[in-house]
PDB file of C-alpha atoms in Angstrom:
ATOM      1  CA  SER G  46       0.000   0.000   0.000  1.00 84.00           C
ATOM      2  CA  TYR G  47       1.006   3.625  -0.521  1.00 87.00           C
ATOM      3  CA  SER G  48       0.750   6.376   2.067  1.00 85.00           C
ATOM      4  CA  THR G  49       2.085   9.888   2.417  1.00 80.00           C
ATOM      5  CA  THR G  50       1.715  12.833   4.762  1.00 81.00           C
ATOM      6  CA  LEU G  51       0.849  16.414   4.018  1.00 81.00           C
ATOM      7  CA  PRO G  52       3.814  18.823   3.863  1.00 80.00           C
ATOM      8  CA  GLN G  53       4.354  20.497   7.234  1.00 88.00           C
ATOM      9  CA  LYS G  54       4.946  24.213   7.506  1.00 91.00           C
ATOM     10  CA  ALA G  55       4.521  27.002  10.043  1.00 94.00           C
ATOM     11  CA  ARG G  56       3.163  30.457   9.224  1.00 95.00           C
ATOM     12  CA  LEU G  57       3.428  33.658  11.272  1.00 97.00           C
ATOM     13  CA  GLY G  58       1.678  36.763   9.987  1.00 98.00           C
ATOM     14  CA  ALA G  59       0.476  40.210  10.934  1.00 98.00           C
ATOM     15  CA  ALA G  60      -1.670  42.955   9.414  1.00 98.00           C
ATOM     16  CA  ARG G  61      -2.239  46.600  10.274  1.00 98.00           C
ATOM     17  CA  GLN G  62      -4.809  49.132   9.075  1.00 96.00           C
ATOM     18  CA  PHE G  63      -3.572  52.651   8.183  1.00 96.00           C
ATOM     19  CA  GLY G  64      -6.616  54.677   7.201  1.00 95.00           C
ATOM     20  CA  SER G  65      -7.884  53.199   3.924  1.00 95.00           C
ATOM     21  CA  PHE G  66      -4.764  50.996   3.520  1.00 97.00           C
ATOM     22  CA  MET G  67      -4.211  47.525   4.960  1.00 97.00           C
ATOM     23  CA  LEU G  68      -0.599  46.298   5.157  1.00 98.00           C
ATOM     24  CA  ALA G  69       0.019  42.593   5.713  1.00 98.00           C
ATOM     25  CA  ALA G  70       3.094  40.367   5.921  1.00 98.00           C
ATOM     26  CA  ASP G  71       3.812  36.789   6.787  1.00 96.00           C
ATOM     27  CA  TYR G  72       6.714  34.398   7.221  1.00 97.00           C
ATOM     28  CA  VAL G  73       6.378  30.757   6.166  1.00 94.00           C
ATOM     29  CA  GLN G  74       8.841  28.039   7.176  1.00 94.00           C
ATOM     30  CA  GLY G  75       8.570  24.583   5.643  1.00 92.00           C
ATOM     31  CA  PHE G  76      10.053  21.547   7.351  1.00 91.00           C
ATOM     32  CA  ALA G  77      10.774  19.434   4.231  1.00 87.00           C
ATOM     33  CA  ASN G  78      11.745  19.952   0.586  1.00 86.00           C
ATOM     34  CA  ARG G  79       8.830  18.319  -1.204  1.00 81.00           C
ATOM     35  CA  GLY G  80       5.869  19.338  -3.320  1.00 76.00           C
ATOM     36  CA  VAL G  81       5.014  22.974  -2.707  1.00 76.00           C
ATOM     37  CA  THR G  82       6.998  23.156   0.542  1.00 83.00           C
ATOM     38  CA  SER G  83      10.612  24.234   0.933  1.00 86.00           C
ATOM     39  CA  THR G  84      12.960  24.541   3.887  1.00 91.00           C
ATOM     40  CA  GLN G  85      13.990  27.920   2.434  1.00 92.00           C
ATOM     41  CA  PRO G  86      11.973  30.613   4.307  1.00 94.00           C
ATOM     42  CA  LEU G  87       9.226  32.432   2.404  1.00 93.00           C
ATOM     43  CA  VAL G  88       8.363  36.086   3.144  1.00 96.00           C
ATOM     44  CA  ASN G  89       5.177  37.660   1.743  1.00 95.00           C
ATOM     45  CA  ALA G  90       4.048  41.289   1.935  1.00 97.00           C
ATOM     46  CA  GLY G  91       1.028  43.042   0.516  1.00 97.00           C
ATOM     47  CA  VAL G  92      -1.130  46.136   0.592  1.00 98.00           C
ATOM     48  CA  GLU G  93      -4.864  46.557   0.043  1.00 96.00           C
ATOM     49  CA  TRP G  94      -6.412  49.948  -0.693  1.00 96.00           C
ATOM     50  CA  ARG G  95     -10.036  50.124   0.438  1.00 93.00           C
ATOM     51  CA  LEU G  96     -11.297  52.764  -1.973  1.00 91.00           C
ATOM     52  CA  SER G  97     -14.852  51.982  -0.868  1.00 89.00           C
ATOM     53  CA  SER G  98     -16.679  49.119   0.798  1.00 84.00           C
ATOM     54  CA  HIS G  99     -17.233  47.713  -2.720  1.00 91.00           C
ATOM     55  CA  PHE G 100     -13.805  48.104  -4.372  1.00 94.00           C
ATOM     56  CA  GLN G 101     -10.383  47.013  -3.019  1.00 95.00           C
ATOM     57  CA  PRO G 102      -7.318  46.816  -5.312  1.00 97.00           C
ATOM     58  CA  ARG G 103      -4.326  44.837  -3.968  1.00 97.00           C
ATOM     59  CA  LEU G 104      -0.581  44.448  -4.650  1.00 96.00           C
ATOM     60  CA  GLY G 105       1.874  41.958  -3.195  1.00 95.00           C
ATOM     61  CA  ILE G 106       5.413  40.606  -3.361  1.00 93.00           C
ATOM     62  CA  SER G 107       6.948  37.351  -2.232  1.00 92.00           C
ATOM     63  CA  THR G 108      10.544  36.185  -1.865  1.00 92.00           C
ATOM     64  CA  GLY G 109      12.121  32.862  -0.944  1.00 88.00           C
ATOM     65  CA  GLY G 110      10.432  29.497  -0.686  1.00 84.00           C
ATOM     66  CA  GLU G 111      10.221  26.936  -3.476  1.00 78.00           C
ATOM     67  CA  ARG G 112       9.378  29.479  -6.208  1.00 74.00           C
ATOM     68  CA  SER G 113      11.792  32.363  -5.507  1.00 77.00           C
ATOM     69  CA  ASN G 114      10.524  35.942  -6.162  1.00 85.00           C
ATOM     70  CA  SER G 115       6.973  36.742  -7.258  1.00 87.00           C
ATOM     71  CA  ALA G 116       4.780  39.805  -7.716  1.00 89.00           C
ATOM     72  CA  SER G 117       0.989  39.887  -7.672  1.00 92.00           C
ATOM     73  CA  ALA G 118      -1.949  42.197  -8.307  1.00 95.00           C
ATOM     74  CA  GLY G 119      -5.574  41.640  -7.416  1.00 96.00           C
ATOM     75  CA  LEU G 120      -8.991  43.167  -6.973  1.00 96.00           C
ATOM     76  CA  GLY G 121     -11.791  42.604  -4.471  1.00 95.00           C
ATOM     77  CA  LEU G 122     -15.366  43.542  -5.371  1.00 95.00           C
ATOM     78  CA  MET G 123     -18.457  43.530  -3.159  1.00 93.00           C
ATOM     79  CA  VAL G 124     -21.874  43.480  -4.834  1.00 92.00           C
ATOM     80  CA  GLY G 125     -24.401  43.305  -1.995  1.00 90.00           C
ATOM     81  CA  PRO G 126     -23.598  40.073  -0.105  1.00 93.00           C
ATOM     82  CA  TRP G 127     -21.617  38.698  -3.064  1.00 95.00           C
ATOM     83  CA  ARG G 128     -17.797  38.984  -2.806  1.00 94.00           C
ATOM     84  CA  ILE G 129     -15.597  38.442  -5.869  1.00 96.00           C
ATOM     85  CA  ASP G 130     -11.802  38.225  -5.608  1.00 96.00           C
ATOM     86  CA  ALA G 131      -9.492  38.088  -8.645  1.00 97.00           C
ATOM     87  CA  ALA G 132      -5.688  37.973  -8.753  1.00 96.00           C
ATOM     88  CA  ALA G 133      -2.721  37.399 -11.070  1.00 93.00           C
ATOM     89  CA  ILE G 134       0.814  36.487 -10.033  1.00 88.00           C
ATOM     90  CA  ALA G 135       4.090  36.525 -11.990  1.00 85.00           C
ATOM     91  CA  ARG G 136       5.876  33.329 -10.834  1.00 77.00           C
ATOM     92  CA  SER G 137       9.654  33.195 -10.253  1.00 71.00           C
ATOM     93  CA  GLY G 138      10.126  36.825 -11.270  1.00 67.00           C
ATOM     94  CA  LEU G 139       8.979  40.294 -10.310  1.00 65.00           C
ATOM     95  CA  THR G 140       7.803  41.257 -13.815  1.00 64.00           C
ATOM     96  CA  VAL G 141       5.654  39.473 -16.376  1.00 62.00           C
ATOM     97  CA  SER G 142       8.486  39.521 -18.955  1.00 67.00           C
ATOM     98  CA  GLY G 143      11.045  38.192 -16.442  1.00 68.00           C
ATOM     99  CA  SER G 144       8.830  35.510 -14.889  1.00 68.00           C
ATOM    100  CA  LYS G 145       8.598  31.792 -15.588  1.00 75.00           C
ATOM    101  CA  GLY G 146       4.821  31.788 -15.724  1.00 79.00           C
ATOM    102  CA  VAL G 147       1.711  33.665 -14.767  1.00 82.00           C
ATOM    103  CA  ALA G 148      -1.009  32.252 -12.526  1.00 87.00           C
ATOM    104  CA  VAL G 149      -4.524  33.621 -12.140  1.00 93.00           C
ATOM    105  CA  ALA G 150      -7.107  33.000  -9.453  1.00 95.00           C
ATOM    106  CA  LEU G 151     -10.782  33.845  -9.083  1.00 96.00           C
ATOM    107  CA  GLY G 152     -12.860  33.367  -5.950  1.00 97.00           C
ATOM    108  CA  SER G 153     -16.468  34.058  -5.083  1.00 97.00           C
ATOM    109  CA  MET G 154     -18.495  33.827  -1.885  1.00 96.00           C
ATOM    110  CA  LEU G 155     -21.613  35.137  -0.185  1.00 96.00           C
ATOM    111  CA  GLN G 156     -21.149  37.145   3.031  1.00 86.00           C
ATOM    112  CA  PHE G 157     -24.100  37.609   5.359  1.00 84.00           C
TER     113      PHE G 157
END
């Protein structure tokens, strides 16, 4: 039979509101080099600008970990109780032309 365990990692993060801006950062430490986990520390930082309760653009950077440097941009939209989050990230590079791929994500949920 085959069995495996999930990669183990620890995450420590903090966020602070400055007026209409939210700054956030976290540190991730993996305990094995496998899958999407690395023993090389990962540091993430980002900012969200709450232009209104319905519109929040976001920017972020990441360094270290299994994928090296990355830059991201995203947008949060609130339409009544419906929340839509979209983001794009340049993998293994801080620019689209210098990266080794681009990932996109889209999320949706109802908030009551």
